[in-house]
Amino acid sequence: MNREQARAFSRWSEYVAQLNKQRGQLKRAVARMSKATMARAFDAWQGQQLHKKRCLMKIIKGTQARAFAKWQDNLRLLRKAKIVFARWNQRTCYAAFNGWWLNVEEKRRQTEMCSKICKRILNRAVRNAWAQWMYCVEQSFGCTLEQVKALSDQNARLRRDNERFVRLVDSGEWGRGRVEELSEAGRLLRDERKQLEDLIRSIKDEKDGFVKDAELQAREARALKDRLVSGNFVQRNKLNVRGGSAFNSMQRVLKQDLIDSGAAARQRQMLGGAVHNVDRLAMDKVSVFADGEIQMQAVKRAPPPFARGGARRPAPPPLRAAPPPVPMPRTTAPRPASAPRDEEGENVLVEALSSLTADEVDALEDILKRGRTDAALV
């Protein structure tokens, strides 16, 4: 019974002591908080006093302090020397330990890198989503900044325009006179536009007139040229030029070939007098106009004075008078007047021409060209 009372009394006494201690701490804290300036001043004074005491002790015991500091330096240097001597004495062990330490550090670094790579691979979807989210955030942030900048610029511009309009209204310039000036300027612009439209219309009319005049002049010139060519006018700008067609030249060459080879003498009954028609040439009527245009028109060979049946041919009309025939020298013996024209011989000649090969036709064409050139030179 007394033991329990003694334990209870001792617990009560400990509780009271703890409570008094806590009350004292609370009182000191409250006092310190209420007198914070005084507490800071006391702490500063206490620190200065300690510093002064320490300095005075160093001055008083300077030799001991220097000796103690030197002893500490010597101990530090001796410890370093021992470490260096041990490394030098056991340099193989030190190299092995150093290599092992480096290997351990490298393995740890590799382990960290592998773990990071594995985490990145395992969390690829999360990483891609994060990167996409970051990109979208940056884009939206950039767009927002651009919009804010554009809106701020527009706001500043509107503010300047508003201030300018306010100054105009306050200065009285935006009055009735200004409105009249603007209306007068609009009227002048309308008048100028009407004048420009009239000018454009007149230019178009002049252009159409010029085109019509040019077409009319061209038609008149063409009609005049046709009249000069077809009518019976003074032939000052006309000239008859001797020429030859390819067929006539080919026919003359073949006939001359037959005469030279003697085939004409052997087949006189078949060919008859058709071989002697060698001097048939074509005539061209050339007209040169004042504007430089040249017009050529083929002219038929003049008919003989008497027809084959003995009757005289009618005279040509006066408006279509043909030029007189040009006498040409004959290359073969003259054809008798009574020799009739042999149609069968001409058919044979046409068949001979059609039976030529391509190379023979080319060679014959070259011969005809040379003959035409010689005739032109003559």
Short mmCIF file of C-alpha atoms in Angstrom, two decimals:
data_model
loop_
_atom_site.label_atom_id
_atom_site.label_comp_id
_atom_site.label_asym_id
_atom_site.label_seq_id
_atom_site.Cartn_x
_atom_site.Cartn_y
_atom_site.Cartn_z
CA MET A 1 0.00 0.00 0.00
CA ASN A 2 2.76 2.45 0.94
CA ARG A 3 4.76 1.37 -2.10
CA GLU A 4 1.92 2.26 -4.46
CA GLN A 5 1.46 5.60 -2.75
CA ALA A 6 5.20 6.27 -3.04
CA ARG A 7 5.14 5.47 -6.79
CA ALA A 8 2.09 7.65 -7.27
CA PHE A 9 3.69 10.52 -5.37
CA SER A 10 6.92 10.21 -7.39
CA ARG A 11 4.92 10.28 -10.69
CA TRP A 12 2.99 13.28 -9.46
CA SER A 13 6.19 15.07 -8.50
CA GLU A 14 7.75 14.31 -11.95
CA TYR A 15 4.64 15.56 -13.69
CA VAL A 16 4.66 18.76 -11.67
CA ALA A 17 8.36 19.32 -12.36
CA GLN A 18 7.82 18.72 -16.11
CA LEU A 19 4.86 21.05 -16.06
CA ASN A 20 6.83 23.77 -14.27
CA LYS A 21 9.67 23.34 -16.77
CA GLN A 22 7.31 23.69 -19.72
CA ARG A 23 5.69 26.72 -18.13
CA GLY A 24 9.12 28.28 -17.67
CA GLN A 25 10.05 27.63 -21.33
CA LEU A 26 6.75 29.06 -22.48
CA LYS A 27 7.24 32.14 -20.30
CA ARG A 28 10.75 32.66 -21.67
CA ALA A 29 9.57 32.20 -25.23
CA VAL A 30 6.69 34.60 -24.75
CA ALA A 31 9.00 37.08 -23.05
CA ARG A 32 11.50 36.70 -25.87
CA MET A 33 8.84 37.18 -28.51
CA SER A 34 7.49 40.22 -26.68
CA LYS A 35 11.01 41.59 -26.30
CA ALA A 36 12.54 40.48 -29.59
CA THR A 37 14.71 43.58 -30.03
CA MET A 38 16.11 43.20 -26.54
CA ALA A 39 16.73 39.48 -27.13
CA ARG A 40 18.59 40.16 -30.40
CA ALA A 41 20.64 42.83 -28.70
CA PHE A 42 21.48 40.44 -25.88
CA ASP A 43 22.52 37.72 -28.34
CA ALA A 44 24.71 40.15 -30.25
CA TRP A 45 26.30 41.40 -27.02
CA GLN A 46 26.92 37.84 -25.90
CA GLY A 47 28.55 36.95 -29.22
CA GLN A 48 30.81 39.99 -29.07
CA GLN A 49 31.80 39.16 -25.55
CA LEU A 50 32.71 35.62 -26.54
CA HIS A 51 34.74 36.89 -29.47
CA LYS A 52 36.59 39.36 -27.27
CA LYS A 53 37.26 36.67 -24.72
CA ARG A 54 38.60 34.37 -27.40
CA CYS A 55 40.87 37.10 -28.81
CA LEU A 56 42.14 38.02 -25.35
CA MET A 57 42.89 34.40 -24.59
CA LYS A 58 44.81 34.11 -27.89
CA ILE A 59 46.82 37.24 -27.04
CA ILE A 60 47.50 36.04 -23.55
CA LYS A 61 48.32 32.52 -24.68
CA GLY A 62 49.69 33.33 -28.11
CA THR A 63 52.67 30.97 -27.84
CA GLN A 64 50.45 28.08 -26.83
CA ALA A 65 47.98 28.88 -29.60
CA ARG A 66 50.72 29.04 -32.24
CA ALA A 67 52.27 25.83 -30.96
CA PHE A 68 48.86 24.09 -31.04
CA ALA A 69 48.20 25.34 -34.60
CA LYS A 70 51.65 24.18 -35.71
CA TRP A 71 51.05 20.81 -34.10
CA GLN A 72 47.75 20.47 -36.01
CA ASP A 73 49.47 21.35 -39.29
CA ASN A 74 52.21 18.83 -38.62
CA LEU A 75 49.65 16.16 -37.87
CA ARG A 76 47.83 16.88 -41.09
CA LEU A 77 51.06 16.81 -43.10
CA LEU A 78 52.17 13.61 -41.39
CA ARG A 79 48.86 11.96 -42.19
CA LYS A 80 49.26 12.92 -45.87
CA ALA A 81 52.84 11.66 -45.90
CA LYS A 82 51.77 8.38 -44.38
CA ILE A 83 49.13 7.98 -47.05
CA VAL A 84 51.62 8.76 -49.82
CA PHE A 85 54.24 6.41 -48.34
CA ALA A 86 51.70 3.64 -47.98
CA ARG A 87 50.62 4.10 -51.61
CA TRP A 88 54.22 4.04 -52.75
CA ASN A 89 55.10 1.06 -50.58
CA GLN A 90 52.03 -0.84 -51.73
CA ARG A 91 51.69 0.60 -55.19
CA THR A 92 50.59 -2.73 -56.68
CA CYS A 93 47.76 -2.98 -54.21
CA TYR A 94 46.93 0.68 -54.76
CA ALA A 95 46.85 0.23 -58.55
CA ALA A 96 44.67 -2.85 -58.13
CA PHE A 97 42.36 -1.05 -55.73
CA ASN A 98 42.23 1.98 -58.00
CA GLY A 99 41.40 -0.23 -60.98
CA TRP A 100 38.75 -2.03 -58.99
CA TRP A 101 37.29 1.30 -57.92
CA LEU A 102 37.21 2.59 -61.49
CA ASN A 103 35.64 -0.67 -62.65
CA VAL A 104 32.99 -0.41 -59.96
CA GLU A 105 32.26 3.20 -60.95
CA GLU A 106 32.02 2.24 -64.63
CA LYS A 107 29.69 -0.67 -63.85
CA ARG A 108 27.52 1.58 -61.75
CA ARG A 109 27.37 4.17 -64.52
CA GLN A 110 26.50 1.46 -67.06
CA THR A 111 23.86 0.09 -64.75
CA GLU A 112 22.30 3.53 -64.38
CA MET A 113 22.36 4.05 -68.17
CA CYS A 114 20.85 0.61 -68.81
CA SER A 115 18.14 1.26 -66.27
CA LYS A 116 17.36 4.59 -67.91
CA ILE A 117 17.25 2.96 -71.36
CA CYS A 118 15.00 0.18 -70.10
CA LYS A 119 12.70 2.65 -68.44
CA ARG A 120 12.60 4.71 -71.65
CA ILE A 121 11.80 1.62 -73.75
CA LEU A 122 9.17 0.38 -71.31
CA ASN A 123 7.63 3.83 -71.03
CA ARG A 124 7.85 4.66 -74.72
CA ALA A 125 4.14 5.32 -75.07
CA VAL A 126 4.17 7.58 -72.04
CA ARG A 127 7.28 9.37 -73.33
CA ASN A 128 5.77 9.89 -76.80
CA ALA A 129 2.56 11.13 -75.25
CA TRP A 130 4.56 13.49 -73.05
CA ALA A 131 6.56 14.77 -76.03
CA GLN A 132 3.37 15.29 -78.03
CA TRP A 133 1.75 17.06 -75.13
CA MET A 134 4.81 19.29 -74.76
CA TYR A 135 4.72 20.05 -78.51
CA CYS A 136 1.01 20.89 -78.38
CA VAL A 137 1.55 23.08 -75.32
CA GLU A 138 4.43 24.90 -77.01
CA GLN A 139 2.40 25.36 -80.20
CA SER A 140 -0.60 26.66 -78.31
CA PHE A 141 1.64 28.89 -76.26
CA GLY A 142 3.31 30.22 -79.42
CA CYS A 143 -0.05 30.76 -81.12
CA THR A 144 -1.33 32.47 -78.01
CA LEU A 145 1.72 34.73 -77.95
CA GLU A 146 1.25 35.57 -81.63
CA GLN A 147 -2.42 36.30 -81.10
CA VAL A 148 -1.63 38.44 -78.09
CA LYS A 149 1.00 40.31 -80.09
CA ALA A 150 -1.35 40.81 -83.05
CA LEU A 151 -4.15 41.98 -80.77
CA SER A 152 -1.80 44.34 -78.95
CA ASP A 153 -0.60 45.78 -82.28
CA GLN A 154 -4.19 46.16 -83.46
CA ASN A 155 -5.14 47.79 -80.18
CA ALA A 156 -2.23 50.23 -80.45
CA ARG A 157 -3.17 51.05 -84.07
CA LEU A 158 -6.81 51.61 -83.16
CA ARG A 159 -5.75 53.77 -80.24
CA ARG A 160 -3.57 55.91 -82.54
CA ASP A 161 -6.40 56.23 -85.08
CA ASN A 162 -8.84 57.14 -82.33
CA GLU A 163 -6.48 59.78 -80.98
CA ARG A 164 -5.97 61.20 -84.47
CA PHE A 165 -9.73 61.38 -85.08
CA VAL A 166 -10.21 63.01 -81.69
CA ARG A 167 -7.58 65.63 -82.56
CA LEU A 168 -9.28 66.26 -85.91
CA VAL A 169 -12.68 66.70 -84.28
CA ASP A 170 -11.28 68.85 -81.48
CA SER A 171 -9.34 71.07 -83.92
CA GLY A 172 -12.49 71.72 -86.00
CA GLU A 173 -11.03 70.45 -89.26
CA TRP A 174 -13.70 67.79 -89.58
CA GLY A 175 -16.44 70.27 -90.32
CA ARG A 176 -18.60 71.39 -93.15
CA GLY A 177 -15.66 72.62 -95.20
CA ARG A 178 -14.01 69.23 -95.05
CA VAL A 179 -17.19 67.53 -96.20
CA GLU A 180 -17.54 69.97 -99.09
CA GLU A 181 -13.94 69.35 -100.15
CA LEU A 182 -14.52 65.61 -100.14
CA SER A 183 -17.73 65.93 -102.16
CA GLU A 184 -15.95 68.20 -104.67
CA ALA A 185 -13.13 65.68 -105.01
CA GLY A 186 -15.68 62.91 -105.64
CA ARG A 187 -17.38 65.00 -108.34
CA LEU A 188 -14.02 65.65 -110.04
CA LEU A 189 -13.22 61.96 -109.97
CA ARG A 190 -16.57 61.15 -111.60
CA ASP A 191 -15.95 63.74 -114.36
CA GLU A 192 -12.47 62.37 -115.02
CA ARG A 193 -13.82 58.82 -115.20
CA LYS A 194 -16.45 59.93 -117.73
CA GLN A 195 -13.81 61.67 -119.85
CA LEU A 196 -11.62 58.56 -119.76
CA GLU A 197 -14.55 56.40 -120.89
CA ASP A 198 -15.24 58.80 -123.80
CA LEU A 199 -11.55 58.75 -124.76
CA ILE A 200 -11.43 54.95 -124.72
CA ARG A 201 -14.60 54.77 -126.82
CA SER A 202 -13.17 57.21 -129.39
CA ILE A 203 -9.90 55.24 -129.56
CA LYS A 204 -11.84 52.04 -130.21
CA ASP A 205 -13.86 53.76 -132.96
CA GLU A 206 -10.67 55.10 -134.60
CA LYS A 207 -9.11 51.64 -134.46
CA ASP A 208 -12.17 50.08 -136.14
CA GLY A 209 -12.08 52.81 -138.79
CA PHE A 210 -8.38 52.20 -139.48
CA VAL A 211 -9.02 48.45 -139.83
CA LYS A 212 -11.93 49.04 -142.21
CA ASP A 213 -9.86 51.52 -144.31
CA ALA A 214 -6.98 49.02 -144.51
CA GLU A 215 -9.33 46.25 -145.63
CA LEU A 216 -10.96 48.55 -148.21
CA GLN A 217 -7.55 49.60 -149.58
CA ALA A 218 -6.47 45.94 -149.77
CA ARG A 219 -9.67 45.04 -151.69
CA GLU A 220 -9.19 48.00 -154.07
CA ALA A 221 -5.54 47.05 -154.67
CA ARG A 222 -6.50 43.43 -155.35
CA ALA A 223 -9.26 44.49 -157.77
CA LEU A 224 -6.87 46.84 -159.57
CA LYS A 225 -4.27 44.08 -159.87
CA ASP A 226 -6.88 41.68 -161.23
CA ARG A 227 -7.95 44.26 -163.81
CA LEU A 228 -4.33 44.89 -164.78
CA VAL A 229 -3.72 41.16 -165.20
CA SER A 230 -6.98 40.28 -167.01
CA GLY A 231 -7.75 43.49 -168.91
CA ASN A 232 -6.34 44.81 -172.22
CA PHE A 233 -4.19 47.56 -170.71
CA VAL A 234 -0.83 48.85 -171.73
CA GLN A 235 1.54 45.98 -170.87
CA ARG A 236 4.33 48.08 -169.31
CA ASN A 237 4.78 45.79 -166.32
CA LYS A 238 4.51 42.43 -168.11
CA LEU A 239 7.16 40.19 -169.59
CA ASN A 240 7.06 36.83 -171.34
CA VAL A 241 9.68 34.47 -169.96
CA ARG A 242 10.65 31.26 -171.70
CA GLY A 243 10.40 28.25 -169.41
CA GLY A 244 9.90 24.53 -169.56
CA SER A 245 7.88 21.98 -167.68
CA ALA A 246 9.33 18.74 -166.41
CA PHE A 247 7.10 16.59 -168.61
CA ASN A 248 7.97 18.52 -171.83
CA SER A 249 11.67 18.36 -171.02
CA MET A 250 11.45 14.62 -170.29
CA GLN A 251 9.56 14.12 -173.53
CA ARG A 252 12.20 16.02 -175.53
CA VAL A 253 15.03 14.05 -173.95
CA LEU A 254 13.36 10.69 -174.66
CA LYS A 255 12.64 11.68 -178.26
CA GLN A 256 16.20 12.82 -178.73
CA ASP A 257 17.34 9.51 -177.22
CA LEU A 258 15.21 7.59 -179.72
CA ILE A 259 16.63 9.59 -182.61
CA ASP A 260 20.26 9.16 -181.47
CA SER A 261 19.90 5.41 -180.87
CA GLY A 262 18.28 4.75 -184.26
CA ALA A 263 15.11 3.33 -182.81
CA ALA A 264 13.12 5.99 -184.60
CA ALA A 265 14.41 4.77 -187.98
CA ARG A 266 13.66 1.14 -187.14
CA GLN A 267 10.11 1.86 -185.84
CA ARG A 268 9.17 4.66 -188.21
CA GLN A 269 5.86 3.04 -189.08
CA MET A 270 4.86 2.90 -185.38
CA LEU A 271 6.17 6.27 -184.18
CA GLY A 272 5.58 8.25 -187.34
CA GLY A 273 6.28 11.93 -187.10
CA ALA A 274 5.72 12.23 -183.32
CA VAL A 275 9.46 12.00 -182.74
CA HIS A 276 10.03 15.34 -184.40
CA ASN A 277 7.83 17.29 -181.91
CA VAL A 278 10.83 18.27 -179.77
CA ASP A 279 10.71 22.07 -179.82
CA ARG A 280 7.50 22.43 -177.83
CA LEU A 281 8.26 24.88 -174.95
CA ALA A 282 6.14 26.57 -172.32
CA MET A 283 5.84 30.36 -171.92
CA ASP A 284 5.23 32.22 -168.65
CA LYS A 285 3.69 35.71 -168.44
CA VAL A 286 5.25 37.62 -165.49
CA SER A 287 3.54 40.71 -164.01
CA VAL A 288 5.38 42.98 -161.58
CA PHE A 289 3.33 45.49 -159.57
CA ALA A 290 4.36 48.72 -157.83
CA ASP A 291 4.18 47.20 -154.34
CA GLY A 292 6.70 44.48 -155.23
CA GLU A 293 4.23 41.64 -155.90
CA ILE A 294 5.14 39.30 -158.76
CA GLN A 295 2.49 37.23 -160.53
CA MET A 296 3.29 34.46 -163.04
CA GLN A 297 0.76 32.97 -165.46
CA ALA A 298 1.40 30.13 -167.89
CA VAL A 299 0.79 30.98 -171.61
CA LYS A 300 -0.12 28.31 -174.12
CA ARG A 301 1.83 27.89 -177.31
CA ALA A 302 0.36 29.95 -180.15
CA PRO A 303 -1.77 27.82 -182.55
CA PRO A 304 -0.64 27.38 -186.13
CA PRO A 305 -2.16 29.74 -188.68
CA PHE A 306 -4.21 26.94 -190.24
CA ALA A 307 -6.08 24.10 -188.56
CA ARG A 308 -5.51 20.47 -189.32
CA GLY A 309 -8.60 20.26 -191.53
CA GLY A 310 -7.52 23.18 -193.71
CA ALA A 311 -9.95 25.74 -192.29
CA ARG A 312 -8.59 28.95 -190.80
CA ARG A 313 -8.84 29.25 -186.99
CA PRO A 314 -10.86 32.21 -185.63
CA ALA A 315 -8.94 35.19 -184.35
CA PRO A 316 -8.56 35.53 -180.55
CA PRO A 317 -10.71 38.07 -178.72
CA PRO A 318 -9.18 41.53 -178.26
CA LEU A 319 -9.30 41.51 -174.46
CA ARG A 320 -7.52 38.17 -174.15
CA ALA A 321 -4.85 38.69 -176.78
CA ALA A 322 -2.04 36.17 -176.38
CA PRO A 323 1.56 37.18 -177.07
CA PRO A 324 3.00 36.15 -180.43
CA PRO A 325 4.78 32.81 -180.47
CA VAL A 326 8.51 32.89 -179.98
CA PRO A 327 10.34 30.95 -182.70
CA MET A 328 12.73 28.36 -181.24
CA PRO A 329 15.48 26.48 -183.07
CA ARG A 330 14.75 22.86 -183.79
CA THR A 331 17.17 20.22 -182.54
CA THR A 332 16.08 17.58 -185.06
CA ALA A 333 15.00 17.49 -188.59
CA PRO A 334 11.90 19.57 -189.33
CA ARG A 335 8.61 17.75 -189.39
CA PRO A 336 6.85 17.81 -192.72
CA ALA A 337 3.70 19.85 -192.85
CA SER A 338 1.67 16.95 -194.13
CA ALA A 339 2.79 14.53 -191.38
CA PRO A 340 -0.19 13.66 -189.20
CA ARG A 341 0.07 13.44 -185.43
CA ASP A 342 0.49 9.83 -184.35
CA GLU A 343 -1.50 9.07 -181.20
CA GLU A 344 -0.15 5.50 -181.03
CA GLY A 345 3.43 6.78 -180.86
CA GLU A 346 2.57 9.05 -177.98
CA ASN A 347 1.00 6.10 -176.13
CA VAL A 348 4.17 4.10 -176.60
CA LEU A 349 6.17 7.00 -175.18
CA VAL A 350 3.93 7.22 -172.13
CA GLU A 351 4.28 3.47 -171.56
CA ALA A 352 8.05 3.76 -171.79
CA LEU A 353 8.02 6.55 -169.20
CA SER A 354 5.83 4.54 -166.82
CA SER A 355 8.11 1.48 -167.07
CA LEU A 356 11.15 3.36 -165.68
CA THR A 357 12.55 2.43 -162.26
CA ALA A 358 13.06 4.86 -159.39
CA ASP A 359 16.80 5.23 -160.04
CA GLU A 360 16.22 5.81 -163.75
CA VAL A 361 13.58 8.44 -162.96
CA ASP A 362 16.04 10.21 -160.59
CA ALA A 363 18.78 10.18 -163.23
CA LEU A 364 16.33 11.47 -165.83
CA GLU A 365 15.22 14.23 -163.48
CA ASP A 366 18.85 15.34 -162.98
CA ILE A 367 19.30 15.46 -166.76
CA LEU A 368 16.15 17.58 -167.07
CA LYS A 369 17.36 19.99 -164.41
CA ARG A 370 20.67 20.44 -166.20
CA GLY A 371 18.85 20.97 -169.47
CA ARG A 372 16.58 23.59 -167.84
CA THR A 373 19.63 25.40 -166.45
CA ASP A 374 21.31 25.42 -169.87
CA ALA A 375 18.11 26.72 -171.48
CA ALA A 376 17.90 29.55 -168.93
CA LEU A 377 21.51 30.50 -169.59
CA VAL A 378 20.87 30.53 -173.33
#
